[in-house]
């Protein structure tokens, strides 16, 4: 176990983490020893272990920070579920892309290293579980158990799609669109998580026995959204 504190870490382009990711990308993950990686970033092996834990951990240090901040935000928010989810997810995006060069090198490293892709799946499940626990806590009475599970998986999928657009195409609007996409997504799960879309509405029509059917239909239609 590492005793590092993710919430205090930063990743400018010349940070130890950025240097480590660049070194691993250039020299190969499997071919790099922990000692050589520590040397490359100017640390002793013991200091490297205390700060990062392992060469695998250093690749995912930004996710450690993002998950820590997301949990704090979900725990403290008194806003609607859609606003809370959108804000929290956008903050995850900000953390993961604050150093664009390192973010793209990390993506390249993951694509070329099966062991890291397996760890990435574990990280993805951590995000899903975090969202699922939050949604289950704020769900309306009668929400099925699978509702929060399905919504959480969809949130992570939509976020990852935006992140891939940013990585592949340099789409500067990817995260602006993400907020709208997440709001629309949670609307699909209304009224379980406080949304409006899809909520049922009952209209009671009262009319005289001799009213024409066309007049009744027009009156009812006027009351519908």
PDB file of C-alpha atoms in Angstrom, residues 1 12 74 104 144 154 166 171:
ATOM      1  CA  UNK A   1       0.000   0.000   0.000  1.00  0.00           C
ATOM      2  CA  UNK A  12       2.203  19.846 -14.826  1.00  0.00           C
ATOM      3  CA  UNK A  74     -21.099  13.393  -4.402  1.00  0.00           C
ATOM      4  CA  UNK A 104      -2.508  11.408 -24.698  1.00  0.00           C
ATOM      5  CA  UNK A 144     -35.936  -0.589  -9.015  1.00  0.00           C
ATOM      6  CA  UNK A 154     -24.502   4.849 -18.847  1.00  0.00           C
ATOM      7  CA  UNK A 166     -11.139  14.659 -27.180  1.00  0.00           C
ATOM      8  CA  UNK A 171     -12.496  18.135 -30.042  1.00  0.00           C
TER       9      UNK A 171
END
